[in-house]
Tab-separated table of C-alpha atoms in Angstrom:
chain	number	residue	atom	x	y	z
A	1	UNK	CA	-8.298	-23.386	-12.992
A	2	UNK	CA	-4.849	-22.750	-12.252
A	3	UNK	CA	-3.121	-23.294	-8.653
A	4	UNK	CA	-3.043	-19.913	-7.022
A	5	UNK	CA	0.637	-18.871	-6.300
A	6	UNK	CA	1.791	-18.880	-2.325
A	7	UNK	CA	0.801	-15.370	-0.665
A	8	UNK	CA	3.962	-14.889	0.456
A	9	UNK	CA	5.814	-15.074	-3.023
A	10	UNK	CA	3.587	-12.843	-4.782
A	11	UNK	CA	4.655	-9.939	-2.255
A	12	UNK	CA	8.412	-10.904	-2.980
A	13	UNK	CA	8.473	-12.077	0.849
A	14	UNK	CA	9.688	-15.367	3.268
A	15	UNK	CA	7.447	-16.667	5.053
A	16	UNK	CA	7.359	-15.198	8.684
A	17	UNK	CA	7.574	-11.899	6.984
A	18	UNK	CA	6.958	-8.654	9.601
A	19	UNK	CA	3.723	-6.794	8.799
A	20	UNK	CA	5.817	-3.846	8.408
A	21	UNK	CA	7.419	-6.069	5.719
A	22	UNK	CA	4.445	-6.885	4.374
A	23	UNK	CA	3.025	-3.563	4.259
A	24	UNK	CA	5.982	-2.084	2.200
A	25	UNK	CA	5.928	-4.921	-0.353
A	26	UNK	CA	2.595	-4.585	-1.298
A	27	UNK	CA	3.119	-0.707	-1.527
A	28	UNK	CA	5.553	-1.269	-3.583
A	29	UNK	CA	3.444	-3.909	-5.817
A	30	UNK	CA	0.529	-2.240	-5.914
A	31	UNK	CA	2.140	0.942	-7.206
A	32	UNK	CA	3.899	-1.252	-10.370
A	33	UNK	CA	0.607	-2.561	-11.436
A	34	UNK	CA	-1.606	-0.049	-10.766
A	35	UNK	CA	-4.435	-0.092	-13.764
A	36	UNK	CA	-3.839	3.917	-14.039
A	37	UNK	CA	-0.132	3.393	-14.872
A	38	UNK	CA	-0.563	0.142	-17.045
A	39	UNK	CA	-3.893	1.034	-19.200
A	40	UNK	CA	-4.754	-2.055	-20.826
A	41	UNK	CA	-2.298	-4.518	-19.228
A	42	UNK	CA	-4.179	-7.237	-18.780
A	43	UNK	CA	-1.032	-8.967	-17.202
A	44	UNK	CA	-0.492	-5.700	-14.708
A	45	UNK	CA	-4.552	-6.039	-14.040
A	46	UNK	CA	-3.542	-9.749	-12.761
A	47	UNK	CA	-0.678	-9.418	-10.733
A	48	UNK	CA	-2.284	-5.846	-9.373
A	49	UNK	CA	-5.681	-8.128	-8.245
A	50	UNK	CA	-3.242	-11.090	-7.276
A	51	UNK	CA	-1.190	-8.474	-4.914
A	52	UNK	CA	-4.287	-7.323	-2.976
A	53	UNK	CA	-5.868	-10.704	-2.486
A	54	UNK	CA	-2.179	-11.395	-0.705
A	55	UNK	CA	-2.099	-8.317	0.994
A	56	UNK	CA	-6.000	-8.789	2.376
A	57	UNK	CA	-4.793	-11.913	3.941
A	58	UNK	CA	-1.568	-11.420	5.199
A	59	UNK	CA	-2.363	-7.815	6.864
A	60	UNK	CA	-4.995	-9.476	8.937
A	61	UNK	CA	-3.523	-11.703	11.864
A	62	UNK	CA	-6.267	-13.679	11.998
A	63	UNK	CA	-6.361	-14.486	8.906
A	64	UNK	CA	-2.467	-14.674	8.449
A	65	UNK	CA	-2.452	-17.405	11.021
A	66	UNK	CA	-4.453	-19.528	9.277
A	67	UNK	CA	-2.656	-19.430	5.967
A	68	UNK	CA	0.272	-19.969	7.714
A	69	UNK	CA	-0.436	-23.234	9.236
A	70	UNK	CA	-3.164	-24.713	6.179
A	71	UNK	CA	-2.237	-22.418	3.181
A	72	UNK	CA	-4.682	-21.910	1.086
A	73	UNK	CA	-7.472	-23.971	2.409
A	74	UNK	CA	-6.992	-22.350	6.021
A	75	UNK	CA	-8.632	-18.636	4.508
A	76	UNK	CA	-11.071	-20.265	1.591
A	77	UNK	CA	-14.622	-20.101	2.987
A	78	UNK	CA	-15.652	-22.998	0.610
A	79	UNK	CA	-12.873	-24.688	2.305
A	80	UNK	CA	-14.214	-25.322	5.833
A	81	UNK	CA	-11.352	-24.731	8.155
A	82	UNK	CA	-12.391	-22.125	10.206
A	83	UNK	CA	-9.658	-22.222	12.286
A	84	UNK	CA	-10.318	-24.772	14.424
A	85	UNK	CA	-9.068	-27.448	11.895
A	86	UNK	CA	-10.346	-30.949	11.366
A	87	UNK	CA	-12.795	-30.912	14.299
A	88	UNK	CA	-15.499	-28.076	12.178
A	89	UNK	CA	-16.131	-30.920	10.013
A	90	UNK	CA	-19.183	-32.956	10.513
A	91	UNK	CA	-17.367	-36.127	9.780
A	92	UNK	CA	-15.320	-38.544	7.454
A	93	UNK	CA	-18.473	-37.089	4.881
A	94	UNK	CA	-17.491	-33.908	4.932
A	95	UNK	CA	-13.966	-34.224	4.374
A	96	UNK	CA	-14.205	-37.379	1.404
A	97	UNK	CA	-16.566	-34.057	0.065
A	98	UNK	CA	-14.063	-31.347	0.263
A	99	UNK	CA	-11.742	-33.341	-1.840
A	100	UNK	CA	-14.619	-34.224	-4.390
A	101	UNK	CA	-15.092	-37.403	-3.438
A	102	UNK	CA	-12.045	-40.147	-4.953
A	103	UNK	CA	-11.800	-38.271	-8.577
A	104	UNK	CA	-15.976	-38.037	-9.287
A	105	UNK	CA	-15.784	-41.602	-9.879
A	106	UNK	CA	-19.297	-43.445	-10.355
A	107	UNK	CA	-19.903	-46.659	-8.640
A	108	UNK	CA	-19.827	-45.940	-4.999
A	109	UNK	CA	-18.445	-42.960	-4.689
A	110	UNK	CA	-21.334	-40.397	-5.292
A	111	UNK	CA	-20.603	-37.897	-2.437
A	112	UNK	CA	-18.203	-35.852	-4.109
A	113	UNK	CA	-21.277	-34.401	-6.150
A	114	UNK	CA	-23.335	-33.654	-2.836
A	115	UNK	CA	-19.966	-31.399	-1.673
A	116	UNK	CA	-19.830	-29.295	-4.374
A	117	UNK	CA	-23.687	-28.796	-3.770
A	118	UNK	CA	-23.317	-26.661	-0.816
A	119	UNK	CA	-20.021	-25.104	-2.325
A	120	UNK	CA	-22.022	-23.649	-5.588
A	121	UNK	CA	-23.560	-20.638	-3.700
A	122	UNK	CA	-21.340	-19.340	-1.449
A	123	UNK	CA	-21.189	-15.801	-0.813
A	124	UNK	CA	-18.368	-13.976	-2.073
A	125	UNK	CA	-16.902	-10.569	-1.340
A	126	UNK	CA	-16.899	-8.105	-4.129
A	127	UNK	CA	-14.122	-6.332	-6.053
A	128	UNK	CA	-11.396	-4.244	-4.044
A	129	UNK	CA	-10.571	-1.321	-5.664
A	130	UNK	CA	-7.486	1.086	-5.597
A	131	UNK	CA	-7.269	4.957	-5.863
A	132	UNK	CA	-3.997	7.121	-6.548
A	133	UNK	CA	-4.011	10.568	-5.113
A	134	UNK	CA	-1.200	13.381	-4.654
A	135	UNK	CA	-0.932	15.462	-1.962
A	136	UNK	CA	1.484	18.172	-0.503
A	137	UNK	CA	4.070	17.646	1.394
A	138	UNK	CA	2.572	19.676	4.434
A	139	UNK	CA	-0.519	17.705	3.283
A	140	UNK	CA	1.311	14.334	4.390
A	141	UNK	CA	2.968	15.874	7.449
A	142	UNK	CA	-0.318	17.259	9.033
A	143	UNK	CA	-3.022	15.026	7.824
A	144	UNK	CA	-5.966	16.085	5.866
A	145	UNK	CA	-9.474	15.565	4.460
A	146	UNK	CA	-9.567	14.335	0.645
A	147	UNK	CA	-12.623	14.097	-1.809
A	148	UNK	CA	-11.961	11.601	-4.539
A	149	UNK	CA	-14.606	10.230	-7.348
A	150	UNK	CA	-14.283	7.191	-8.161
A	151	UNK	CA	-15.943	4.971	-10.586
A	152	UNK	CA	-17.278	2.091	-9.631
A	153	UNK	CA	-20.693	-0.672	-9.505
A	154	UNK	CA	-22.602	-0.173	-6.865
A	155	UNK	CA	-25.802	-1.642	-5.609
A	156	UNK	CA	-29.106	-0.988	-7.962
A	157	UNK	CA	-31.095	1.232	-6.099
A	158	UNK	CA	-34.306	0.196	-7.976
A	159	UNK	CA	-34.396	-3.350	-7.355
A	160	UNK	CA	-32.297	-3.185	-4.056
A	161	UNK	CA	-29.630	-5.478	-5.669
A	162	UNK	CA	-31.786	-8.107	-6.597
A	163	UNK	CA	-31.581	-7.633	-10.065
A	164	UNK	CA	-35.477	-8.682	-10.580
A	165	UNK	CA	-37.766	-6.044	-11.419
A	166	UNK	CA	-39.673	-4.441	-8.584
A	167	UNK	CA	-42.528	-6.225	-7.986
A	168	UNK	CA	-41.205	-9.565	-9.337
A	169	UNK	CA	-38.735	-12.204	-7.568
A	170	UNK	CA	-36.333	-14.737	-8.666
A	171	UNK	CA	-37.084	-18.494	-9.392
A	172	UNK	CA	-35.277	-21.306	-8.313
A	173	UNK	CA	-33.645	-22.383	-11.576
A	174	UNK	CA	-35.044	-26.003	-12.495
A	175	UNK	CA	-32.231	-27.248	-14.602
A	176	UNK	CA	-29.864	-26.975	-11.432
A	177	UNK	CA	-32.199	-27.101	-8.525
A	178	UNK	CA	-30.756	-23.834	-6.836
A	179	UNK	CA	-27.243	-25.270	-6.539
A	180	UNK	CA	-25.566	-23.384	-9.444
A	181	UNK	CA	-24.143	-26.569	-10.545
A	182	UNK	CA	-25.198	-29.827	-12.857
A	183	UNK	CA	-22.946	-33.115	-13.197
A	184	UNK	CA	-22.206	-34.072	-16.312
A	185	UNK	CA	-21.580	-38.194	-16.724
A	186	UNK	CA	-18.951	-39.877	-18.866
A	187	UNK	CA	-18.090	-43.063	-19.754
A	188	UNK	CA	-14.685	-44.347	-19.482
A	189	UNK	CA	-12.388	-48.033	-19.270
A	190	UNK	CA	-12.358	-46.831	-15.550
A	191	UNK	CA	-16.126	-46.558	-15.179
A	192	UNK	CA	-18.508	-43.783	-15.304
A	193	UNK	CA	-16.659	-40.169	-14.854
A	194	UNK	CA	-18.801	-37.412	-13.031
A	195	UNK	CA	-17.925	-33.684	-13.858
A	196	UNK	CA	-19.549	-30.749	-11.908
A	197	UNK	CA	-19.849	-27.415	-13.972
A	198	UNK	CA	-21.383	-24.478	-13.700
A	199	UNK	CA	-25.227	-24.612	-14.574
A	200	UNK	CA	-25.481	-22.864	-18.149
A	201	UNK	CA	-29.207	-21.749	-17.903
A	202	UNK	CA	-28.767	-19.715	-14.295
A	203	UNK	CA	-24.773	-19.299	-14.899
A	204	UNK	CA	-24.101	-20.300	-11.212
A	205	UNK	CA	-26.205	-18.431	-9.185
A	206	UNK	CA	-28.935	-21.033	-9.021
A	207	UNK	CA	-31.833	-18.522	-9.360
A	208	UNK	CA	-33.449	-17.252	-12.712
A	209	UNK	CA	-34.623	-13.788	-13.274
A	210	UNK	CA	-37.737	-14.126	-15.615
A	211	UNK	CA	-38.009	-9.904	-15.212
A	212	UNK	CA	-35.330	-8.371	-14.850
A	213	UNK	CA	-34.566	-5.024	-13.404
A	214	UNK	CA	-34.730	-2.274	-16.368
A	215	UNK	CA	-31.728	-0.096	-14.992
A	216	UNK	CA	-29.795	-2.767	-14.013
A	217	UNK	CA	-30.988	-5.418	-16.295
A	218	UNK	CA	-30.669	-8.031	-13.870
A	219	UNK	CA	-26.808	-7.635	-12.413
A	220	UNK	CA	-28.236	-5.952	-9.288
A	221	UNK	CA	-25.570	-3.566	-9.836
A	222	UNK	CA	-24.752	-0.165	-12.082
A	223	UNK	CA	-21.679	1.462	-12.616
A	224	UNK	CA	-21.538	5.141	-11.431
A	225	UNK	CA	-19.168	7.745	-10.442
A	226	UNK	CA	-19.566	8.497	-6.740
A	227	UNK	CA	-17.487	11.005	-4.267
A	228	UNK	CA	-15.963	9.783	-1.190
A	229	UNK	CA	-14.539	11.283	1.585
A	230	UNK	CA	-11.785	10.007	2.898
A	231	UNK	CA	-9.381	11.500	6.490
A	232	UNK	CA	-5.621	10.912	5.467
A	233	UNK	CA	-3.721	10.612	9.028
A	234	UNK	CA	-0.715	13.261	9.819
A	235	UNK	CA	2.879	11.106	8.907
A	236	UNK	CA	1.969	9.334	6.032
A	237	UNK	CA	4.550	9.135	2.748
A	238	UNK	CA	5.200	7.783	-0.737
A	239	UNK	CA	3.230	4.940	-1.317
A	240	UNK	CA	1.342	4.448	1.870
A	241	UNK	CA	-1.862	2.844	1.780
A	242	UNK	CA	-5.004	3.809	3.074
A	243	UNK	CA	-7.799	1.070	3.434
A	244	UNK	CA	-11.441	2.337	3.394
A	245	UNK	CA	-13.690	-0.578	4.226
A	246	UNK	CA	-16.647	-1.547	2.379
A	247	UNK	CA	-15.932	1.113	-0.425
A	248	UNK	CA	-15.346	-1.163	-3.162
A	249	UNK	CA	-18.079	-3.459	-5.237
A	250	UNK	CA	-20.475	-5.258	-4.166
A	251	UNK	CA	-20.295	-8.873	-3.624
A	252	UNK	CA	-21.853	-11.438	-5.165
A	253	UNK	CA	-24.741	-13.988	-3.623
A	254	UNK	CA	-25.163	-11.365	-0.318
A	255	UNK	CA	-20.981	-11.372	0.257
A	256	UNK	CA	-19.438	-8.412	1.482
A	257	UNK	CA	-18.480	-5.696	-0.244
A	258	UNK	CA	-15.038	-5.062	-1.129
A	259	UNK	CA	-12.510	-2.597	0.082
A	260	UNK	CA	-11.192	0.411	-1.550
A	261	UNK	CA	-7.557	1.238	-0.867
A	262	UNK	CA	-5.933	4.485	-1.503
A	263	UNK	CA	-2.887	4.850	-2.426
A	264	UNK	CA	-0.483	7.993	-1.669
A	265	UNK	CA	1.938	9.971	-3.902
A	266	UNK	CA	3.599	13.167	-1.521
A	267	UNK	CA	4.954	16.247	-3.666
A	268	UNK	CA	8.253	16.968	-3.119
A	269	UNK	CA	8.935	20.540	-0.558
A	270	UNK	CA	11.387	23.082	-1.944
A	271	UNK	CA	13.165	22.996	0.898
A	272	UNK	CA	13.187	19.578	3.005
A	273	UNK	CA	13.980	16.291	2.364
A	274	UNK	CA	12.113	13.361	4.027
A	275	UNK	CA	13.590	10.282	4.914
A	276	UNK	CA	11.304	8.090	7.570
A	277	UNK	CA	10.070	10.661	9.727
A	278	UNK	CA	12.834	12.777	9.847
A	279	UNK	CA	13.546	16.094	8.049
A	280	UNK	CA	16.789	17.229	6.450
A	281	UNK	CA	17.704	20.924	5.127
A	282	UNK	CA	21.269	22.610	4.184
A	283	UNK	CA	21.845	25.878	5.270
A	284	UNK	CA	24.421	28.341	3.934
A	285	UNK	CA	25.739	30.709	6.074
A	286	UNK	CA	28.495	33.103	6.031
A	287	UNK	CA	32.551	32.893	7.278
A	288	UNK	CA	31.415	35.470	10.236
A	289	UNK	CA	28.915	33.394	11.294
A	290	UNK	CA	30.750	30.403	11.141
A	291	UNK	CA	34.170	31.759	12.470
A	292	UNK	CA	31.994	34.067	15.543
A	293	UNK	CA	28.837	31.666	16.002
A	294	UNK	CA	25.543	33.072	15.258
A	295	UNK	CA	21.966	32.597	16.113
A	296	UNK	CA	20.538	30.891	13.018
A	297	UNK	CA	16.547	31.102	12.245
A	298	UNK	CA	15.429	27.787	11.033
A	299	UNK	CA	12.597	27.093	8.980
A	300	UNK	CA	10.640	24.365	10.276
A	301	UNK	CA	7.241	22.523	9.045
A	302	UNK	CA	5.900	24.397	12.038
A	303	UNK	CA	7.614	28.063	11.621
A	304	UNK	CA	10.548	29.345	12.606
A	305	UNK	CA	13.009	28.717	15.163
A	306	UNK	CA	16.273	30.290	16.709
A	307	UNK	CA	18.998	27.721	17.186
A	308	UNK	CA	22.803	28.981	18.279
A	309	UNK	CA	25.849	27.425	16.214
A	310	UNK	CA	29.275	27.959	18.004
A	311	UNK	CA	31.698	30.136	17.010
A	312	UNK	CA	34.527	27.690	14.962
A	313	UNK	CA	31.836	26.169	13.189
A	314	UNK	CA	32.832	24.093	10.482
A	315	UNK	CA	31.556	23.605	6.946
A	316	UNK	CA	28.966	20.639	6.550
A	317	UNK	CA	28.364	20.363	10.209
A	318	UNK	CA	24.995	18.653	10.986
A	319	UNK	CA	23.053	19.563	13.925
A	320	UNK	CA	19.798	18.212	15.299
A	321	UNK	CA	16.331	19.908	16.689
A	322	UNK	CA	14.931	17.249	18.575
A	323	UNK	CA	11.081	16.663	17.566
A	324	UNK	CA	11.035	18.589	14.821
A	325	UNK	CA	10.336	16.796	12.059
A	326	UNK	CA	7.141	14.819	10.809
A	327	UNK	CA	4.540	13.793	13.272
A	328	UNK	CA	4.701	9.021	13.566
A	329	UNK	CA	2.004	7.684	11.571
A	330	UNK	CA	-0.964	7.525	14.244
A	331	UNK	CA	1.036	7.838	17.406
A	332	UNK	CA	1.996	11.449	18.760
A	333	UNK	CA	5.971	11.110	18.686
A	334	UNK	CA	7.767	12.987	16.047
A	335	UNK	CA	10.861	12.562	14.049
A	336	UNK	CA	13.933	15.168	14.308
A	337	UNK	CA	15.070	18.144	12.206
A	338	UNK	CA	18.563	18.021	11.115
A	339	UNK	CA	20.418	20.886	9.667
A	340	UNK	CA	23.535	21.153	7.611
A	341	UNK	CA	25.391	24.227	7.303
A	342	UNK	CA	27.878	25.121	4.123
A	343	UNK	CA	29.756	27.496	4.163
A	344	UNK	CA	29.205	30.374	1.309
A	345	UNK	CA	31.957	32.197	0.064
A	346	UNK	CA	31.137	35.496	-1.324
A	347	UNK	CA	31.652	35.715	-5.224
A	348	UNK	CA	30.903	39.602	-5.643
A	349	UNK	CA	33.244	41.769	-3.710
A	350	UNK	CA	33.910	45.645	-4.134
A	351	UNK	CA	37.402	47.206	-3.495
A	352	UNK	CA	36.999	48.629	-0.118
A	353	UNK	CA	35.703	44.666	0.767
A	354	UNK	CA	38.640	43.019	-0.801
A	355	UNK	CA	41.135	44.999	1.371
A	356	UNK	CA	39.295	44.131	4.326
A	357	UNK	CA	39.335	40.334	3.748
A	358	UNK	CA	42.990	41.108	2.985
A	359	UNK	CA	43.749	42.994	6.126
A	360	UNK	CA	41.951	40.101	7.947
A	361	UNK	CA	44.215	37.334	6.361
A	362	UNK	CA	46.901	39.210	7.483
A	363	UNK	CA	46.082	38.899	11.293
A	364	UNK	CA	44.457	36.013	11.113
A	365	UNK	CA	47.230	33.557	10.702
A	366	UNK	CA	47.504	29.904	10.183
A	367	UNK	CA	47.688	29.498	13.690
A	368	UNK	CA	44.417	30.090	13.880
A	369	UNK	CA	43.087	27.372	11.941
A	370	UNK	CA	43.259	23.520	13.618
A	371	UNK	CA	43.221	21.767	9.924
A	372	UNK	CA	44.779	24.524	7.764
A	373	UNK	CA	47.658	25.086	10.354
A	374	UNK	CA	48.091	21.280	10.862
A	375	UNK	CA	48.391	20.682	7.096
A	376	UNK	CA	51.141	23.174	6.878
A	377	UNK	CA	53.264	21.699	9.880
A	378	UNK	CA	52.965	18.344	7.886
A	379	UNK	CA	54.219	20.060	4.491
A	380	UNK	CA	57.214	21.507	6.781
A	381	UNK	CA	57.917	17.914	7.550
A	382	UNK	CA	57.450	16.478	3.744
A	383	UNK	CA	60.160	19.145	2.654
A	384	UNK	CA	62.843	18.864	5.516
């Protein structure tokens, strides 16, 4: 079985990485691979299952501060660590086991085989899954209540997950003993080699159904298509992920189930743009308002609002409504509103118009006009 790769360089992070950091890597992962945009990728399936068993340890503190200090071993149940190190082991035993004893060899060194006894049954957590939705982009801002179907295996209801037919129960498989696991001996210049492998007559799980479950036919799971209702919080964007516990597949020898996680796409608005939590529009207005001021009505996600430019105002000005932008991501502050105004000049003008822009250029001088004047007094200067 291969080595699996370091946590933090399948997310594409350092180690010591922020959880925001480590939140927007595996958004960013997790959309790339996801099955529904790479149908029959088996290398996308990989790296997409490879991302969330990263991001399932590194989101969780606990767990993160385990892998930090022992790696691998410090989150792997089979492994023993715990957290507390050296001192969960019940001795020198227990350890000499967790390494498989000094390479399986016979002779004197047996216990390797006794360790992977208690390994072979472990309970494991079942499959996460992952769901794409799209919502609105006043779906996002607000929050809202989503119905998705997802297909999945879930527990047989007939034989309660057993996978033995009701009525019947499983038998300890005799070839293996109920370990899941048989050691197969080789000779060698070295001595006798001993290799554990999976038991072939109970395929692991160290039981043997002799009647199995008709609808299930002994997995102790079906696949089915079930509806789930999930609350999306106000403030979320592209590519935020929402975890719903215990809503993936069941897990194997009484594990946990796994988790689904759903992943969000946000339609663009016609008239905002979102960056963070804030909210950007452009605005045109015309040369009264800009040269008189004006009282502008502002769209916002929230309805409309009166805000006062100054007279003078110049093209591409930017101003800011405090608070009015999208709602933090479970916490009750809000982003701002900022608004940039362009000028419009008008492009269809009648006769009776076009003399009074005229008449107003002619009393209007340059003086009036900080750049336009200044720009002239340095074309003066060029040409003296």
């Amino acid at each position: 079985m291969a080595e699996k790769r370091d946590y933090y360089e399948v997310l594409g992070l350092q180690k010591g990485a922020s959880d925001e950091e480590i939140k927007k890597a595996f958004r960013k992962m997790a959309m790339k691979y996801h099955p529904d945009r790479n149908p029959d990728n088996k290398e996308a399936e990989e790296k997409f299952k490879e991302a969330n068993e990263a991001y399932s340890v590194l989101s969780d503190p606990d767990k993160k501060s385990k892998y930090d200090k022992f790696g691998h071993a410090g989150v792997d149940p089979n492994a023993g660590f715990g957290g507390g190190g050296f001192g969960d082991f019940g001795g020198f035993e227990d350890i000499f086991n967790m390494f498989g004893g000094f390479g399986g060899f016979g002779g004197g060194f047996g216990g390797g085989f006794g360790g992977q006894q208690r390994r072979a049954n472990q309970p494991r957590k079942g499959r996460d899954l992952q769901k794409a939705i799209t919502i609105t982009f006043e779906e996002a801002a607000f929050g809202c209540k989503k119905e998705v179907e997802i297909t999945k295996y879930v527990k047989c209801s007939t034989c309660n997950g057993e996978g033995a037919k009701p009525g019947t129960s499983k038998k300890t498989c005799p070839k293996c003993n109920g370990t899941g696991q048989v050691a197969e001996s080789r000779r060698t210049p070295l001595g006798v080699f001993q290799n554990i492998v999976t038991c072939d007559q109970c395929g692991g799980s160290g039981q043997i159904i002799e009647e199995p479950c008709e609808d299930c036919r002994g997995q102790g799971k079906v696949r089915k298509t079930v509806k789930i209702n999930i609350d999306i919080p106000a403030g979320v964007d592209n590519e935020s992920v929402i975890p719903i516990r215990g809503q993936g597949e069941p897990g194997v020898n009484g594990g946990p189930t796994g988790d689904l996680y759903i992943v969000i796409s946000v339609k663009p608005h016609k008239i905002f743009k979102r960056q963070g939590d804030d909210l950007y529009i452009e605005m045109p207005i015309s040369f009264d308002q800009a040269a008189l001021g004006a009282d502008l009505v502002v769209p916002t996600l929230e309805g409309k609002v009166s805000y006062k430019i100054p007279a003078g105002t110049q093209p591409g000005t930017v101003f800011r409504l405090k608070d009015k932008g999208v709602k933090k991501v479970r916490r009750e502050a809000k982003g701002d509103l900022y608004v940039k105004v362009n000028l419009e000049v008008p492009t269809k003008l009648n006769s009776k118009q076009k003399k009074a822009i005229q008449a107003m250029g002619e009393i209007v001088t340059e003086e009036c006009y900080q750049k336009k004047g200044g720009f002239a007094e340095k074309i003066k200067e060029m040409f003296k």
